[in-house]
Tab-separated table of C-alpha atoms in Angstrom:
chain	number	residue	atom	x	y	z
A	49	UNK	CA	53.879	13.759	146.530
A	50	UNK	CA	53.996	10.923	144.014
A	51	UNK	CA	57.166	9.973	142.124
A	52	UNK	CA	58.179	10.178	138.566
A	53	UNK	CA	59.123	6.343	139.219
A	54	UNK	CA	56.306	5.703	140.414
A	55	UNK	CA	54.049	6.858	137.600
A	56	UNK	CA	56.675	5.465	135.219
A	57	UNK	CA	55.706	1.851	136.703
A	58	UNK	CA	51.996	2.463	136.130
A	59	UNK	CA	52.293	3.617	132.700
A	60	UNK	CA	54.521	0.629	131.976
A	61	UNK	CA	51.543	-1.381	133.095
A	62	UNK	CA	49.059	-0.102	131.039
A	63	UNK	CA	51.034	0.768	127.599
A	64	UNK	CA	50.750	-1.608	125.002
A	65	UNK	CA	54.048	-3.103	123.230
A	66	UNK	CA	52.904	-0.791	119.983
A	67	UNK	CA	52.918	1.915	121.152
A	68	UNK	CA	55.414	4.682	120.368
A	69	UNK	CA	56.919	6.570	123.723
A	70	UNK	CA	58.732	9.324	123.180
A	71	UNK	CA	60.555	10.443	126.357
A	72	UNK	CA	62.369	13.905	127.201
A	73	UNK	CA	66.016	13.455	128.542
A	74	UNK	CA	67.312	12.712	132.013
A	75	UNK	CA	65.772	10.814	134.336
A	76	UNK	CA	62.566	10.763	132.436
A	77	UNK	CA	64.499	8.399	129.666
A	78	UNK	CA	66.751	6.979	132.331
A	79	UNK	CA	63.858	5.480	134.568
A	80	UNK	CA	61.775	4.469	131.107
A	81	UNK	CA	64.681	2.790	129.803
A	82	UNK	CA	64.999	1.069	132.487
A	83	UNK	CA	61.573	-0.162	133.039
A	84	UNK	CA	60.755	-0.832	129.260
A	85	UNK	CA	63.142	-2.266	127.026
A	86	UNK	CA	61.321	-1.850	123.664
A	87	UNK	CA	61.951	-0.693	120.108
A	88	UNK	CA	58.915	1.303	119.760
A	89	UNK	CA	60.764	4.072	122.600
A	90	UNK	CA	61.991	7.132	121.254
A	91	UNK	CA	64.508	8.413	123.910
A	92	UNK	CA	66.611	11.943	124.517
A	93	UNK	CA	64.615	14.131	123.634
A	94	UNK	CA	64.997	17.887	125.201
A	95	UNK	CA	64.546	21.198	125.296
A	96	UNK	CA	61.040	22.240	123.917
A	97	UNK	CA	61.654	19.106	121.590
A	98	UNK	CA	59.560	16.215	123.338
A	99	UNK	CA	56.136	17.107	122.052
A	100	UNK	CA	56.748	18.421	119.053
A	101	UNK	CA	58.894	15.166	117.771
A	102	UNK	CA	55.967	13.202	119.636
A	103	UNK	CA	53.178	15.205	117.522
A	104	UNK	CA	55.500	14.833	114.080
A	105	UNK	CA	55.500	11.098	114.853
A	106	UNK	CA	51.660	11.257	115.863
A	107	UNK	CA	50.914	12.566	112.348
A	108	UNK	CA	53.264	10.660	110.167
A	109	UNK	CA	51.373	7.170	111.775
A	110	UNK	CA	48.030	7.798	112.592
A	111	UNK	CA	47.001	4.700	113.107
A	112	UNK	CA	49.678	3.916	115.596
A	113	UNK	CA	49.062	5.164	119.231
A	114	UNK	CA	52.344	7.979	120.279
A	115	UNK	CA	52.935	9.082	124.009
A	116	UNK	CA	54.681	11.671	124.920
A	117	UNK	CA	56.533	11.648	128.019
A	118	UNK	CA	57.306	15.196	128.618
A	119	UNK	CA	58.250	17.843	131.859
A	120	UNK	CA	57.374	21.059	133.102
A	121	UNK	CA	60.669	22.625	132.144
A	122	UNK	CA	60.741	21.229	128.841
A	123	UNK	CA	57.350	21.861	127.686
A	124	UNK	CA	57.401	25.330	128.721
A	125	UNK	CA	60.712	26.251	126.379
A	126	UNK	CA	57.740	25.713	123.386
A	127	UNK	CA	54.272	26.133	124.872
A	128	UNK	CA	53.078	27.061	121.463
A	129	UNK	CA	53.494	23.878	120.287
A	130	UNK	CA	50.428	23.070	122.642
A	131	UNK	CA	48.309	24.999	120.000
A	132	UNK	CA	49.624	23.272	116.980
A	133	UNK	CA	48.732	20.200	118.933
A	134	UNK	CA	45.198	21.510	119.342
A	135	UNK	CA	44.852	22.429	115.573
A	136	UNK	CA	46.331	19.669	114.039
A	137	UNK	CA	43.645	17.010	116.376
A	138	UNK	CA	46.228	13.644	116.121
A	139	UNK	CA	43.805	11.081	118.070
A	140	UNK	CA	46.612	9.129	118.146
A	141	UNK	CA	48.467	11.654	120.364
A	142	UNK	CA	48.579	11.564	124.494
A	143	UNK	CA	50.541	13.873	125.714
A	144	UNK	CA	52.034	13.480	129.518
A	145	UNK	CA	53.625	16.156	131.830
A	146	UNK	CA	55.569	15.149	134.852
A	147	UNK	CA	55.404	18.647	136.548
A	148	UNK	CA	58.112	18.513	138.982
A	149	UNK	CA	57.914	22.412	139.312
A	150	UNK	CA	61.596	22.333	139.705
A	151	UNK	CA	64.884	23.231	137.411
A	152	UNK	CA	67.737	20.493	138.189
A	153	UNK	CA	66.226	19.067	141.211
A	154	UNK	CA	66.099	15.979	139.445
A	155	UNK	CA	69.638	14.395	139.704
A	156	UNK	CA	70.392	16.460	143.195
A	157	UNK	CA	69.634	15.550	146.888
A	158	UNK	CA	68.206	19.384	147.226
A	159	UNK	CA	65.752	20.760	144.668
A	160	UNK	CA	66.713	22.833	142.332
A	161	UNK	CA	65.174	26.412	140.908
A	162	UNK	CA	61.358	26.448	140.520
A	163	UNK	CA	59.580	26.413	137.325
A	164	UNK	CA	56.532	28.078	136.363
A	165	UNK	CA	54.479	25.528	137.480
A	166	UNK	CA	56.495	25.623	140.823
A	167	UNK	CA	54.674	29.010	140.957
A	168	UNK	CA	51.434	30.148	139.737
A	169	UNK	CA	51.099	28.394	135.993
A	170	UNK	CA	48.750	25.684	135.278
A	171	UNK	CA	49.904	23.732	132.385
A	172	UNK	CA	46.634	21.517	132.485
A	173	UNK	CA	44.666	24.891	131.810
A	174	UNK	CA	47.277	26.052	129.517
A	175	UNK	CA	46.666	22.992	127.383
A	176	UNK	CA	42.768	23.726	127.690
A	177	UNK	CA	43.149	27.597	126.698
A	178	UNK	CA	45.361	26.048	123.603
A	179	UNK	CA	42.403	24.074	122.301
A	180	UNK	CA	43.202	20.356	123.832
A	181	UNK	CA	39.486	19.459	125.382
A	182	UNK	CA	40.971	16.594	127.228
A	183	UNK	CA	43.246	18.504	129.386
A	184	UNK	CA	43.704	17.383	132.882
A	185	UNK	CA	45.758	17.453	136.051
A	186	UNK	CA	46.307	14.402	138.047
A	187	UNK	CA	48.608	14.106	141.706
A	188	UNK	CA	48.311	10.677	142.609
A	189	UNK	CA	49.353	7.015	140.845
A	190	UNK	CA	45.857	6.004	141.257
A	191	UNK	CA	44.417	8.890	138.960
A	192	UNK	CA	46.937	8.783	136.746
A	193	UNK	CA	46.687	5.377	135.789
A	194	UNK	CA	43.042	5.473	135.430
A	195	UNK	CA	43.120	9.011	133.141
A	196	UNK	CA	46.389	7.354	130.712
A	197	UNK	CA	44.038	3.913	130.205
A	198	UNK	CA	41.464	6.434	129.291
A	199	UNK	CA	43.542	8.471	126.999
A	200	UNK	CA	45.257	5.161	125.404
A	201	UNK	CA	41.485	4.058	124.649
A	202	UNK	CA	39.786	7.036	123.056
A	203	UNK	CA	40.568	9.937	120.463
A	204	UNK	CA	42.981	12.568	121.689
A	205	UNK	CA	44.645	14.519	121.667
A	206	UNK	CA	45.348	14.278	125.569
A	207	UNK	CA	47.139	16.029	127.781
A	208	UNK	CA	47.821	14.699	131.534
A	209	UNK	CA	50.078	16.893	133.672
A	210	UNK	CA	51.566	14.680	136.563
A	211	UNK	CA	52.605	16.858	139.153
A	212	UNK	CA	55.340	14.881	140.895
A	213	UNK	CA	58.096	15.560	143.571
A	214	UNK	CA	60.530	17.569	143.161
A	215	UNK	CA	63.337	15.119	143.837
A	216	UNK	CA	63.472	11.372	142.515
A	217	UNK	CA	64.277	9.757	145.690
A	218	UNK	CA	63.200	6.300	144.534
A	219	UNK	CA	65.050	5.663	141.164
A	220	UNK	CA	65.579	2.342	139.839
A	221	UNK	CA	68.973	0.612	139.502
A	222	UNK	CA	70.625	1.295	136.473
A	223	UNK	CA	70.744	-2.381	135.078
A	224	UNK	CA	71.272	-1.680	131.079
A	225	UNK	CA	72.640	0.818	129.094
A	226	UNK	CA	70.339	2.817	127.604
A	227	UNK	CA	71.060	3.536	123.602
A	228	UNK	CA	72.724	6.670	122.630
A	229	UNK	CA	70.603	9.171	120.455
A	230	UNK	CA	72.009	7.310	117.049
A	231	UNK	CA	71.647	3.841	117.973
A	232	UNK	CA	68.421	5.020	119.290
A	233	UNK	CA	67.678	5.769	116.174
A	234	UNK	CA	68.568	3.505	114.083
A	235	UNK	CA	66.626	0.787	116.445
A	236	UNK	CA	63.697	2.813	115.621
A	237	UNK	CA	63.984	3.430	112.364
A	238	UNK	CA	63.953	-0.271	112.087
A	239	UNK	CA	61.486	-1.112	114.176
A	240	UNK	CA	58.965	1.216	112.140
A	241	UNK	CA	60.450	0.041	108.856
A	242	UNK	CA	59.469	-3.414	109.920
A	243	UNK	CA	55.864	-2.633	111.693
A	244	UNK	CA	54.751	-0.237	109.043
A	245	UNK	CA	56.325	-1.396	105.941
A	246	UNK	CA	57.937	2.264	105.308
A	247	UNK	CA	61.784	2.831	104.240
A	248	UNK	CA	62.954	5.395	106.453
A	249	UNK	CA	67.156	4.620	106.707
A	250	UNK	CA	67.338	4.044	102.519
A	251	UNK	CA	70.581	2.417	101.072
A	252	UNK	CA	73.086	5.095	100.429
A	253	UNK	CA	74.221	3.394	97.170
A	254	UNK	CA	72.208	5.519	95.149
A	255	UNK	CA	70.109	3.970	91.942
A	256	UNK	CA	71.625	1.092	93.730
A	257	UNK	CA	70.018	1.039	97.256
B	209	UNK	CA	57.181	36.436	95.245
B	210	UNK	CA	56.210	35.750	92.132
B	211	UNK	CA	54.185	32.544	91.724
B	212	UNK	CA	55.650	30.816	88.982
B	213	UNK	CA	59.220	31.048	91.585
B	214	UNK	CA	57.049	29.801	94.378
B	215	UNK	CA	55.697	26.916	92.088
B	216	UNK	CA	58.920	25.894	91.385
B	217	UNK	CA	60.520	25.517	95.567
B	218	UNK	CA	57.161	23.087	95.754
B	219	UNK	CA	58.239	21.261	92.093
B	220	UNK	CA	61.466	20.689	93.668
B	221	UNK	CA	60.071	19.403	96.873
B	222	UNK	CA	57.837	17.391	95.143
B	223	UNK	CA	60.624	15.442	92.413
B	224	UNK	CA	62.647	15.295	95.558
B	225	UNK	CA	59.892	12.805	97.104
B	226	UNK	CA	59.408	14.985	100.091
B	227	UNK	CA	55.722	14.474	101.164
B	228	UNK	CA	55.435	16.435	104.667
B	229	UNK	CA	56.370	19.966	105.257
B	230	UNK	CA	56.695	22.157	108.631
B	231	UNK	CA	57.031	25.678	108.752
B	232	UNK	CA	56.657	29.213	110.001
B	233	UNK	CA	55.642	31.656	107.416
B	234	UNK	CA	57.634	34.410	106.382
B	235	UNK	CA	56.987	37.663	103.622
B	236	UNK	CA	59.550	35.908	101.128
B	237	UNK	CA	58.280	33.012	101.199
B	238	UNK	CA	54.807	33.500	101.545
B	239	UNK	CA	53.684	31.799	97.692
B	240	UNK	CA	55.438	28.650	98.882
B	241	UNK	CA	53.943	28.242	102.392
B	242	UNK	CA	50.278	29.016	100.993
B	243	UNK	CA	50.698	26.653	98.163
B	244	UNK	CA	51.718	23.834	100.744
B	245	UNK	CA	49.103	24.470	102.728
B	246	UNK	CA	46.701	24.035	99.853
B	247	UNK	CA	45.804	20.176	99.579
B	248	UNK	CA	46.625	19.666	95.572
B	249	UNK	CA	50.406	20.157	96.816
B	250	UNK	CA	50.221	16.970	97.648
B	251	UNK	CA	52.830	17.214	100.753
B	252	UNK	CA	50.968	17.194	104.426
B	253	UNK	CA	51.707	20.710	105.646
B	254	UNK	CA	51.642	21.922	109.116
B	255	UNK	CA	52.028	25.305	110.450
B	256	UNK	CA	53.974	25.312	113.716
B	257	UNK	CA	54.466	28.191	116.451
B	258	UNK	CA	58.154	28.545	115.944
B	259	UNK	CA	60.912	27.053	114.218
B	260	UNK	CA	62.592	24.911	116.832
B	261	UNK	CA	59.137	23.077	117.164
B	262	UNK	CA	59.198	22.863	113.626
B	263	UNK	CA	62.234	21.141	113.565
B	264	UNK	CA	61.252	18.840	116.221
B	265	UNK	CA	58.155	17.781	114.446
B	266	UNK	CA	60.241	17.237	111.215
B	267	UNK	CA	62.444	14.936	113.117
B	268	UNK	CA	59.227	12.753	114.729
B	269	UNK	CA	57.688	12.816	110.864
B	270	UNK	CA	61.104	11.236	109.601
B	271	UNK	CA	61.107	8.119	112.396
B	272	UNK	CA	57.653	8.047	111.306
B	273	UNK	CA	58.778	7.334	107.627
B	274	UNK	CA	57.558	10.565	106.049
B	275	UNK	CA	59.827	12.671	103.946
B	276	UNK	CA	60.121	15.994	105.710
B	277	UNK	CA	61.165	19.581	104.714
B	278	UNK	CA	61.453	22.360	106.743
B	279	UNK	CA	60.769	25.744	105.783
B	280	UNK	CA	62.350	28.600	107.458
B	281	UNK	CA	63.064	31.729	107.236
B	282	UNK	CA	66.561	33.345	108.180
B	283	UNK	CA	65.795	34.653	111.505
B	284	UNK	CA	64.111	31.330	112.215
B	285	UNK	CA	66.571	29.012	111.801
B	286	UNK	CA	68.336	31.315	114.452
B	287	UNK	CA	65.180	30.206	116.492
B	288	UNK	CA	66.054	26.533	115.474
B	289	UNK	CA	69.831	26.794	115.987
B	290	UNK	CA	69.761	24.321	119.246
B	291	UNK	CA	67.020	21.952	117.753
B	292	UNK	CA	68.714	21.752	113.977
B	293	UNK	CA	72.198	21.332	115.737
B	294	UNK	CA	71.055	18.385	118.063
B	295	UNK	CA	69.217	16.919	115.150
B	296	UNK	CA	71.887	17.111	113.145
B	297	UNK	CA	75.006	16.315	115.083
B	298	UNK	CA	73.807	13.932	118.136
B	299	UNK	CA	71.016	12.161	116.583
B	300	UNK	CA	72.002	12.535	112.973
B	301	UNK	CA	68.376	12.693	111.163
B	302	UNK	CA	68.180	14.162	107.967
B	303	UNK	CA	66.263	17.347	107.966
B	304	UNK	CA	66.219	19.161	104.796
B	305	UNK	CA	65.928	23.225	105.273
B	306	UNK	CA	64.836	25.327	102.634
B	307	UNK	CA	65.436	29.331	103.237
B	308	UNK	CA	64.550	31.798	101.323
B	309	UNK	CA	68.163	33.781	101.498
B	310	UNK	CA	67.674	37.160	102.984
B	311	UNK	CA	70.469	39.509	103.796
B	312	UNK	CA	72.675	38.351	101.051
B	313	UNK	CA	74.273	40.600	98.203
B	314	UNK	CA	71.422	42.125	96.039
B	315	UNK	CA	68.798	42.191	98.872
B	316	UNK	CA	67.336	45.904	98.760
B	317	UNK	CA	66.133	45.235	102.140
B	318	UNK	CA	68.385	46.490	105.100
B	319	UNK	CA	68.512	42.857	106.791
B	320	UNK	CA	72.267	42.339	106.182
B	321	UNK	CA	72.644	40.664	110.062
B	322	UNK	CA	71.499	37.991	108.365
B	323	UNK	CA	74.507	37.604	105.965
B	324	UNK	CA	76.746	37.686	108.397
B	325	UNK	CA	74.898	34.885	110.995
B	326	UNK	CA	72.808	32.207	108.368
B	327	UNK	CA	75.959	30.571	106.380
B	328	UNK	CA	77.959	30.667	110.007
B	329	UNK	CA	75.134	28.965	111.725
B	330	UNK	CA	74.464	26.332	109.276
B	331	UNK	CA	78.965	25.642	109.068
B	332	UNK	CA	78.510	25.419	113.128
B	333	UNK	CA	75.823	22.809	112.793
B	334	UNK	CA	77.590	20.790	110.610
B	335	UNK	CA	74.517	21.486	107.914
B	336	UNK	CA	76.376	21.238	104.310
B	337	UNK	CA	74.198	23.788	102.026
B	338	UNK	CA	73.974	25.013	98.696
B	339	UNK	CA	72.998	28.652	97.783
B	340	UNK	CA	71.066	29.272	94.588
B	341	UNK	CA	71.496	31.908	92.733
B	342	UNK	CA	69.309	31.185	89.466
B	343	UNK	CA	65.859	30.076	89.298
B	344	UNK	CA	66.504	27.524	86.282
B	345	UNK	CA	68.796	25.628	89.633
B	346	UNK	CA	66.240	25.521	91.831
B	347	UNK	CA	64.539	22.139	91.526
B	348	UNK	CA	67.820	20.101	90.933
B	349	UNK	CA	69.380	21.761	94.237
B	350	UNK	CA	66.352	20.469	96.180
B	351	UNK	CA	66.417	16.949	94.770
B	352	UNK	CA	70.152	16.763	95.240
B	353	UNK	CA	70.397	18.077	98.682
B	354	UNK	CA	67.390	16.019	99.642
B	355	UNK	CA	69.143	12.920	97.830
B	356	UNK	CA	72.160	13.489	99.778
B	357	UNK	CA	70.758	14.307	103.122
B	358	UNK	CA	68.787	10.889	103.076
B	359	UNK	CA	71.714	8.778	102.274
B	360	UNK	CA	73.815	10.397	104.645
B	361	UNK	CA	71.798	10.540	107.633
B	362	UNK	CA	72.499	14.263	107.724
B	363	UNK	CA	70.494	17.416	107.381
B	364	UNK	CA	71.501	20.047	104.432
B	365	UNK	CA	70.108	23.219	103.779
B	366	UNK	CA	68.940	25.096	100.351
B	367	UNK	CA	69.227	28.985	100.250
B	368	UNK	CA	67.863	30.483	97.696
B	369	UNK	CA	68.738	34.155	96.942
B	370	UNK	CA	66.492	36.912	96.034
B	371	UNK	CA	68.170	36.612	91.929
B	372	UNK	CA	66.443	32.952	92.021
B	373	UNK	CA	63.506	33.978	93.768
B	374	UNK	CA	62.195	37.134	91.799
């Protein structure tokens, strides 16, 4: 099967330098940070949390393209946000799975525990029975190239579900440090401050700042 | 609820600048979510599936450069415990959280687990809070907490009791 790497190199091919990534910890952020050093990334972000921070992006810039960069076992601690998703209609919003099918396997030599997905669930078809039209399920770097330069260049939302090996035999070398969750976000912050004209950090000093 | 109480949570939100609101509806609160929802609010409202996506959308609003509140009830920001703390103490974006106080003194209703888990939870996170108590405090709690949250990069919480609220 194809590699989370591997996909990660594609996608850092095809994404322009405006657009917003939001990525889902561990090796997900480690491998993007790696590959892309950019402002407009959004990393450490876990536990059901990926999406939804993704979507709350997507809506407070719609006219700035957001991808999410989000896993099996994350996405399915808040499926439901797959119908807000749907209801809310970002087209601004792309939405990407890597479906390992797999708890822990990524930082081991051995998988881990299965997921879901490592079972019977569909998460492409999930996203479909949520409301997301442009739902789809992709195995190879080929395909998934071809559907995330389609999703970039039309309305979403979009949701691609990667499904990837369980292990991440092929992971880059660790050649920079990749920001903590504040200076994260204060890089960010910036960044959009600067792009969009917004004030998102504020003074502190009050009437003053 | 009655509405002039409800009117005033969205007054507050609205002299505090906040312009995007996230929520799960709850019975308390019920006058305040619908009036959100209803364009003339002025503040983008969306309706999420739980609380802990809730938060999480707050959080991608506020890198975004909106001004977000989120609206919870008591037994949701049990549901948002992880989400609030990790939003709160490793990435340190202010959220402000507005519950409607149930469980606490003077509540007819036979939810007192909540008194005993919703001021714990919020000193565990780190969350400073306020509890109001009379309805003529209501919209200068909201702008200060939301004042403070902002310039401090930290979330803080507004509970407002069933004495403010009815």
């Amino acid at each position: 099967m194809v590699s989370r790497y591997a996909l990660l190199k594609k996608l850092a091919g095809v994404v322009a330098d405006d657009t917003l990534v939001v990525a889902c910890i561990g090796n997900t952020t480690a491998f993007w940070g790696q590959l892309k050093e950019r402002e407009a990334n959004l990393f450490h972000v876990t536990l059901g949390m990926c999406t939804p921070v993704a979507h709350g992006l997507a809506l407070a810039l719609p006219k700035r393209k957001v991808v999410a960069l989000d896993a099996d076992g994350n996405l399915l601690l808040n499926l439901g946000s797959l119908g807000t998703v749907a209801n809310e209609a970002a087209k601004n919003l792309t939405i990407i799975v890597f479906d390992n099918g797999n708890y822990l396997g990524s930082h081991k030599k051995e998988p881990g525990m299965r997921t879901a997905t490592g079972g019977k669930m569909n998460l492409a078809k999930v996203a479909e029975a949520s409301g997301i039209d442009s739902a789809c399920m992709v195995d190879d770097a080929e395909a998934f190239e071809q559907k995330v330069k389609a999703a970039l260049g039309s309305n979403g939302p979009h949701v691609i579900v990667a499904k990837i090996a369980a292990l991440d035999d092929d992971r880059p070398e660790k050649s920079r440090r990749i920001p903590d969750p504040r200076q994260n976000k204060y890089e960010f912050a910036k960044y959009i401050e600067r792009t969009e004209g917004v004030a998102i950090l504020g003074g502190g000093l009050g009437n003053f700042g | 609820m009655k509405e002039e109480k409800a009117k005033l949570i969205v007054q507050g939100m609205k002299e505090a600048g906040v312009d995007f609101a996230v929520g799960v509806p709850d019975a308390q609160f019920i006058e305040v979510y619908k009036m959100l929802e209803r364009s003339e609010s002025g503040i983008r409202y969306v309706g999420a599936a739980n609380e802990a996506e809730a938060a999480g959308i707050c959080m991608g609003a506020w890198a975004g450069g909106k001004k977000p509140a989120l609206v919870i009830a008591t037994s949701g920001l049990l549901v948002a415990t992880y989400h609030i703390a990790r939003i709160n103490l490793l990435h340190e974006i202010p959220l402000l959280i507005l519950i409607p106080y149930r469980g606490d003194l003077g509540d007819p209703r036979w939810l007192g687990m909540y008194q005993k888990t919703t001021e714990p939870a919020l000193k565990a996170m780190d969350v400073p809070y306020r509890v109001v108590r009379r309805s003529e405090d209501v919209v200068r709690t909201i702008k200060e907490c939301h004042e403070s949250a902002r310039a401090w990069l930290r979330s803080a919480a507004v509970l407002f009791t069933e004495e403010a609220l009815w």
